[in-house]
Amino acid sequence: MIRAILWLAVLGGGVYIASRYAAPQIRAWRFEDAMSQTARFSETADEAEMRQALLETAGELHVPLSPSRLQVHRDRDGLTLISASWEEIVSLDGWRLGEWVDTLRYSYEVREEPGSPEP
């Protein structure tokens, strides 16, 4: 009986920790996908439009991205390069054990591939 309770406590703790770390990671993946899509279909948009659209997407996804940490530019060949970086803080309340605070750092860079499809 005690073993079962201990295993349930460990399992519950693992699920709690995983859920606290999963939300920021899923947001980061979704924003990276938005960056890739923006770069892929960037032929008709200018840099300011792409930047504004990505900042709006970051707001919708609750990604704490400051405008200064988002770069959108085209290289000499006219291909789009987008980079973004931000930090998120995850806190785990340990009841009487205290609080664990962890800083997650995200940094992504995507490039338009030559020959990307037009929108």
mmCIF file with all atom_site columns, C-alpha atoms in Angstrom:
data_model
loop_
_atom_site.group_PDB
_atom_site.id
_atom_site.type_symbol
_atom_site.label_atom_id
_atom_site.label_alt_id
_atom_site.label_comp_id
_atom_site.label_asym_id
_atom_site.label_entity_id
_atom_site.label_seq_id
_atom_site.pdbx_PDB_ins_code
_atom_site.Cartn_x
_atom_site.Cartn_y
_atom_site.Cartn_z
_atom_site.occupancy
_atom_site.B_iso_or_equiv
_atom_site.pdbx_formal_charge
_atom_site.auth_seq_id
_atom_site.auth_comp_id
_atom_site.auth_asym_id
_atom_site.auth_atom_id
_atom_site.pdbx_PDB_model_num
ATOM 1   C CA . MET A 1 1   ? 0.000  0.000  0.000   1.00 0.00 ? 1   MET A CA 1
ATOM 2   C CA . ILE A 1 2   ? 2.799  2.409  0.915   1.00 0.00 ? 2   ILE A CA 1
ATOM 3   C CA . ARG A 1 3   ? 4.616  1.568  -2.322  1.00 0.00 ? 3   ARG A CA 1
ATOM 4   C CA . ALA A 1 4   ? 1.547  2.398  -4.367  1.00 0.00 ? 4   ALA A CA 1
ATOM 5   C CA . ILE A 1 5   ? 1.158  5.752  -2.633  1.00 0.00 ? 5   ILE A CA 1
ATOM 6   C CA . LEU A 1 6   ? 4.837  6.570  -3.165  1.00 0.00 ? 6   LEU A CA 1
ATOM 7   C CA . TRP A 1 7   ? 4.629  5.655  -6.859  1.00 0.00 ? 7   TRP A CA 1
ATOM 8   C CA . LEU A 1 8   ? 1.511  7.801  -7.257  1.00 0.00 ? 8   LEU A CA 1
ATOM 9   C CA . ALA A 1 9   ? 3.277  10.715 -5.552  1.00 0.00 ? 9   ALA A CA 1
ATOM 10  C CA . VAL A 1 10  ? 6.310  10.354 -7.817  1.00 0.00 ? 10  VAL A CA 1
ATOM 11  C CA . LEU A 1 11  ? 4.100  10.035 -10.892 1.00 0.00 ? 11  LEU A CA 1
ATOM 12  C CA . GLY A 1 12  ? 2.035  13.057 -9.840  1.00 0.00 ? 12  GLY A CA 1
ATOM 13  C CA . GLY A 1 13  ? 5.189  15.083 -9.251  1.00 0.00 ? 13  GLY A CA 1
ATOM 14  C CA . GLY A 1 14  ? 6.512  14.111 -12.667 1.00 0.00 ? 14  GLY A CA 1
ATOM 15  C CA . VAL A 1 15  ? 3.270  15.117 -14.371 1.00 0.00 ? 15  VAL A CA 1
ATOM 16  C CA . TYR A 1 16  ? 3.247  18.452 -12.503 1.00 0.00 ? 16  TYR A CA 1
ATOM 17  C CA . ILE A 1 17  ? 6.837  19.251 -13.512 1.00 0.00 ? 17  ILE A CA 1
ATOM 18  C CA . ALA A 1 18  ? 6.263  18.174 -17.114 1.00 0.00 ? 18  ALA A CA 1
ATOM 19  C CA . SER A 1 19  ? 3.145  20.320 -17.394 1.00 0.00 ? 19  SER A CA 1
ATOM 20  C CA . ARG A 1 20  ? 4.983  23.416 -16.122 1.00 0.00 ? 20  ARG A CA 1
ATOM 21  C CA . TYR A 1 21  ? 7.789  22.990 -18.671 1.00 0.00 ? 21  TYR A CA 1
ATOM 22  C CA . ALA A 1 22  ? 5.599  21.841 -21.563 1.00 0.00 ? 22  ALA A CA 1
ATOM 23  C CA . ALA A 1 23  ? 3.559  25.037 -21.981 1.00 0.00 ? 23  ALA A CA 1
ATOM 24  C CA . PRO A 1 24  ? 6.529  27.353 -22.719 1.00 0.00 ? 24  PRO A CA 1
ATOM 25  C CA . GLN A 1 25  ? 8.108  24.743 -24.991 1.00 0.00 ? 25  GLN A CA 1
ATOM 26  C CA . ILE A 1 26  ? 4.929  24.295 -27.024 1.00 0.00 ? 26  ILE A CA 1
ATOM 27  C CA . ARG A 1 27  ? 4.607  28.087 -27.384 1.00 0.00 ? 27  ARG A CA 1
ATOM 28  C CA . ALA A 1 28  ? 8.228  28.254 -28.555 1.00 0.00 ? 28  ALA A CA 1
ATOM 29  C CA . TRP A 1 29  ? 7.671  25.536 -31.169 1.00 0.00 ? 29  TRP A CA 1
ATOM 30  C CA . ARG A 1 30  ? 4.526  27.238 -32.424 1.00 0.00 ? 30  ARG A CA 1
ATOM 31  C CA . PHE A 1 31  ? 6.314  30.587 -32.719 1.00 0.00 ? 31  PHE A CA 1
ATOM 32  C CA . GLU A 1 32  ? 9.249  28.974 -34.525 1.00 0.00 ? 32  GLU A CA 1
ATOM 33  C CA . ASP A 1 33  ? 6.735  27.477 -36.962 1.00 0.00 ? 33  ASP A CA 1
ATOM 34  C CA . ALA A 1 34  ? 5.217  30.948 -37.491 1.00 0.00 ? 34  ALA A CA 1
ATOM 35  C CA . MET A 1 35  ? 8.704  32.312 -38.177 1.00 0.00 ? 35  MET A CA 1
ATOM 36  C CA . SER A 1 36  ? 9.332  29.549 -40.731 1.00 0.00 ? 36  SER A CA 1
ATOM 37  C CA . GLN A 1 37  ? 6.011  30.170 -42.462 1.00 0.00 ? 37  GLN A CA 1
ATOM 38  C CA . THR A 1 38  ? 6.655  33.903 -42.573 1.00 0.00 ? 38  THR A CA 1
ATOM 39  C CA . ALA A 1 39  ? 10.085 33.361 -44.116 1.00 0.00 ? 39  ALA A CA 1
ATOM 40  C CA . ARG A 1 40  ? 8.733  30.808 -46.569 1.00 0.00 ? 40  ARG A CA 1
ATOM 41  C CA . PHE A 1 41  ? 6.010  33.090 -47.911 1.00 0.00 ? 41  PHE A CA 1
ATOM 42  C CA . SER A 1 42  ? 7.896  36.372 -47.622 1.00 0.00 ? 42  SER A CA 1
ATOM 43  C CA . GLU A 1 43  ? 8.214  37.380 -51.268 1.00 0.00 ? 43  GLU A CA 1
ATOM 44  C CA . THR A 1 44  ? 5.284  39.802 -51.298 1.00 0.00 ? 44  THR A CA 1
ATOM 45  C CA . ALA A 1 45  ? 5.710  41.278 -47.788 1.00 0.00 ? 45  ALA A CA 1
ATOM 46  C CA . ASP A 1 46  ? 8.251  43.847 -46.721 1.00 0.00 ? 46  ASP A CA 1
ATOM 47  C CA . GLU A 1 47  ? 10.350 43.563 -43.574 1.00 0.00 ? 47  GLU A CA 1
ATOM 48  C CA . ALA A 1 48  ? 8.142  45.869 -41.479 1.00 0.00 ? 48  ALA A CA 1
ATOM 49  C CA . GLU A 1 49  ? 4.989  43.894 -42.337 1.00 0.00 ? 49  GLU A CA 1
ATOM 50  C CA . MET A 1 50  ? 6.630  40.578 -41.474 1.00 0.00 ? 50  MET A CA 1
ATOM 51  C CA . ARG A 1 51  ? 7.979  42.002 -38.234 1.00 0.00 ? 51  ARG A CA 1
ATOM 52  C CA . GLN A 1 52  ? 4.580  43.376 -37.207 1.00 0.00 ? 52  GLN A CA 1
ATOM 53  C CA . ALA A 1 53  ? 2.837  40.093 -38.050 1.00 0.00 ? 53  ALA A CA 1
ATOM 54  C CA . LEU A 1 54  ? 5.344  38.116 -35.991 1.00 0.00 ? 54  LEU A CA 1
ATOM 55  C CA . LEU A 1 55  ? 5.010  40.455 -33.011 1.00 0.00 ? 55  LEU A CA 1
ATOM 56  C CA . GLU A 1 56  ? 1.225  40.009 -33.179 1.00 0.00 ? 56  GLU A CA 1
ATOM 57  C CA . THR A 1 57  ? 1.653  36.235 -33.342 1.00 0.00 ? 57  THR A CA 1
ATOM 58  C CA . ALA A 1 58  ? 3.973  36.359 -30.327 1.00 0.00 ? 58  ALA A CA 1
ATOM 59  C CA . GLY A 1 59  ? 1.296  38.266 -28.422 1.00 0.00 ? 59  GLY A CA 1
ATOM 60  C CA . GLU A 1 60  ? -1.390 35.750 -29.379 1.00 0.00 ? 60  GLU A CA 1
ATOM 61  C CA . LEU A 1 61  ? 0.810  32.850 -28.271 1.00 0.00 ? 61  LEU A CA 1
ATOM 62  C CA . HIS A 1 62  ? 1.848  34.650 -25.044 1.00 0.00 ? 62  HIS A CA 1
ATOM 63  C CA . VAL A 1 63  ? 5.511  34.526 -26.040 1.00 0.00 ? 63  VAL A CA 1
ATOM 64  C CA . PRO A 1 64  ? 7.328  37.237 -24.025 1.00 0.00 ? 64  PRO A CA 1
ATOM 65  C CA . LEU A 1 65  ? 9.202  38.598 -27.031 1.00 0.00 ? 65  LEU A CA 1
ATOM 66  C CA . SER A 1 66  ? 10.337 42.203 -26.922 1.00 0.00 ? 66  SER A CA 1
ATOM 67  C CA . PRO A 1 67  ? 10.493 44.017 -30.276 1.00 0.00 ? 67  PRO A CA 1
ATOM 68  C CA . SER A 1 68  ? 14.242 44.557 -29.890 1.00 0.00 ? 68  SER A CA 1
ATOM 69  C CA . ARG A 1 69  ? 14.821 40.775 -29.793 1.00 0.00 ? 69  ARG A CA 1
ATOM 70  C CA . LEU A 1 70  ? 13.153 40.159 -33.179 1.00 0.00 ? 70  LEU A CA 1
ATOM 71  C CA . GLN A 1 71  ? 15.196 40.711 -36.327 1.00 0.00 ? 71  GLN A CA 1
ATOM 72  C CA . VAL A 1 72  ? 13.801 40.491 -39.863 1.00 0.00 ? 72  VAL A CA 1
ATOM 73  C CA . HIS A 1 73  ? 15.962 41.260 -42.881 1.00 0.00 ? 73  HIS A CA 1
ATOM 74  C CA . ARG A 1 74  ? 16.762 40.219 -46.401 1.00 0.00 ? 74  ARG A CA 1
ATOM 75  C CA . ASP A 1 75  ? 20.229 39.250 -47.580 1.00 0.00 ? 75  ASP A CA 1
ATOM 76  C CA . ARG A 1 76  ? 21.926 40.311 -50.813 1.00 0.00 ? 76  ARG A CA 1
ATOM 77  C CA . ASP A 1 77  ? 20.099 37.568 -52.722 1.00 0.00 ? 77  ASP A CA 1
ATOM 78  C CA . GLY A 1 78  ? 16.722 38.808 -51.466 1.00 0.00 ? 78  GLY A CA 1
ATOM 79  C CA . LEU A 1 79  ? 16.178 35.837 -49.134 1.00 0.00 ? 79  LEU A CA 1
ATOM 80  C CA . THR A 1 80  ? 14.577 36.511 -45.758 1.00 0.00 ? 80  THR A CA 1
ATOM 81  C CA . LEU A 1 81  ? 16.344 35.853 -42.454 1.00 0.00 ? 81  LEU A CA 1
ATOM 82  C CA . ILE A 1 82  ? 14.341 35.981 -39.222 1.00 0.00 ? 82  ILE A CA 1
ATOM 83  C CA . SER A 1 83  ? 15.806 35.598 -35.741 1.00 0.00 ? 83  SER A CA 1
ATOM 84  C CA . ALA A 1 84  ? 14.212 35.888 -32.315 1.00 0.00 ? 84  ALA A CA 1
ATOM 85  C CA . SER A 1 85  ? 15.243 35.196 -28.741 1.00 0.00 ? 85  SER A CA 1
ATOM 86  C CA . TRP A 1 86  ? 13.499 35.455 -25.401 1.00 0.00 ? 86  TRP A CA 1
ATOM 87  C CA . GLU A 1 87  ? 13.428 34.049 -21.889 1.00 0.00 ? 87  GLU A CA 1
ATOM 88  C CA . GLU A 1 88  ? 10.617 32.528 -19.867 1.00 0.00 ? 88  GLU A CA 1
ATOM 89  C CA . ILE A 1 89  ? 10.600 31.846 -16.159 1.00 0.00 ? 89  ILE A CA 1
ATOM 90  C CA . VAL A 1 90  ? 9.118  28.597 -14.871 1.00 0.00 ? 90  VAL A CA 1
ATOM 91  C CA . SER A 1 91  ? 8.416  28.299 -11.167 1.00 0.00 ? 91  SER A CA 1
ATOM 92  C CA . LEU A 1 92  ? 7.612  25.075 -9.376  1.00 0.00 ? 92  LEU A CA 1
ATOM 93  C CA . ASP A 1 93  ? 5.985  25.373 -5.994  1.00 0.00 ? 93  ASP A CA 1
ATOM 94  C CA . GLY A 1 94  ? 7.270  22.636 -3.744  1.00 0.00 ? 94  GLY A CA 1
ATOM 95  C CA . TRP A 1 95  ? 4.705  23.086 -0.986  1.00 0.00 ? 95  TRP A CA 1
ATOM 96  C CA . ARG A 1 96  ? 6.838  23.123 2.195   1.00 0.00 ? 96  ARG A CA 1
ATOM 97  C CA . LEU A 1 97  ? 10.044 22.438 0.309   1.00 0.00 ? 97  LEU A CA 1
ATOM 98  C CA . GLY A 1 98  ? 10.163 25.902 -1.198  1.00 0.00 ? 98  GLY A CA 1
ATOM 99  C CA . GLU A 1 99  ? 10.009 27.148 -4.740  1.00 0.00 ? 99  GLU A CA 1
ATOM 100 C CA . TRP A 1 100 ? 12.177 26.155 -7.710  1.00 0.00 ? 100 TRP A CA 1
ATOM 101 C CA . VAL A 1 101 ? 12.651 28.882 -10.331 1.00 0.00 ? 101 VAL A CA 1
ATOM 102 C CA . ASP A 1 102 ? 14.136 28.077 -13.706 1.00 0.00 ? 102 ASP A CA 1
ATOM 103 C CA . THR A 1 103 ? 14.850 30.392 -16.639 1.00 0.00 ? 103 THR A CA 1
ATOM 104 C CA . LEU A 1 104 ? 14.287 28.912 -20.086 1.00 0.00 ? 104 LEU A CA 1
ATOM 105 C CA . ARG A 1 105 ? 16.167 30.609 -22.907 1.00 0.00 ? 105 ARG A CA 1
ATOM 106 C CA . TYR A 1 106 ? 14.911 30.337 -26.472 1.00 0.00 ? 106 TYR A CA 1
ATOM 107 C CA . SER A 1 107 ? 16.728 31.454 -29.593 1.00 0.00 ? 107 SER A CA 1
ATOM 108 C CA . TYR A 1 108 ? 15.600 30.639 -33.129 1.00 0.00 ? 108 TYR A CA 1
ATOM 109 C CA . GLU A 1 109 ? 16.827 31.613 -36.550 1.00 0.00 ? 109 GLU A CA 1
ATOM 110 C CA . VAL A 1 110 ? 15.077 30.705 -39.786 1.00 0.00 ? 110 VAL A CA 1
ATOM 111 C CA . ARG A 1 111 ? 15.988 31.398 -43.391 1.00 0.00 ? 111 ARG A CA 1
ATOM 112 C CA . GLU A 1 112 ? 13.940 31.454 -46.507 1.00 0.00 ? 112 GLU A CA 1
ATOM 113 C CA . GLU A 1 113 ? 15.020 28.590 -48.702 1.00 0.00 ? 113 GLU A CA 1
ATOM 114 C CA . PRO A 1 114 ? 15.853 29.451 -52.313 1.00 0.00 ? 114 PRO A CA 1
ATOM 115 C CA . GLY A 1 115 ? 12.927 28.563 -54.532 1.00 0.00 ? 115 GLY A CA 1
ATOM 116 C CA . SER A 1 116 ? 10.284 28.807 -51.759 1.00 0.00 ? 116 SER A CA 1
ATOM 117 C CA . PRO A 1 117 ? 6.720  28.758 -53.048 1.00 0.00 ? 117 PRO A CA 1
ATOM 118 C CA . GLU A 1 118 ? 4.902  32.011 -53.628 1.00 0.00 ? 118 GLU A CA 1
ATOM 119 C CA . PRO A 1 119 ? 1.693  32.686 -51.663 1.00 0.00 ? 119 PRO A CA 1
#
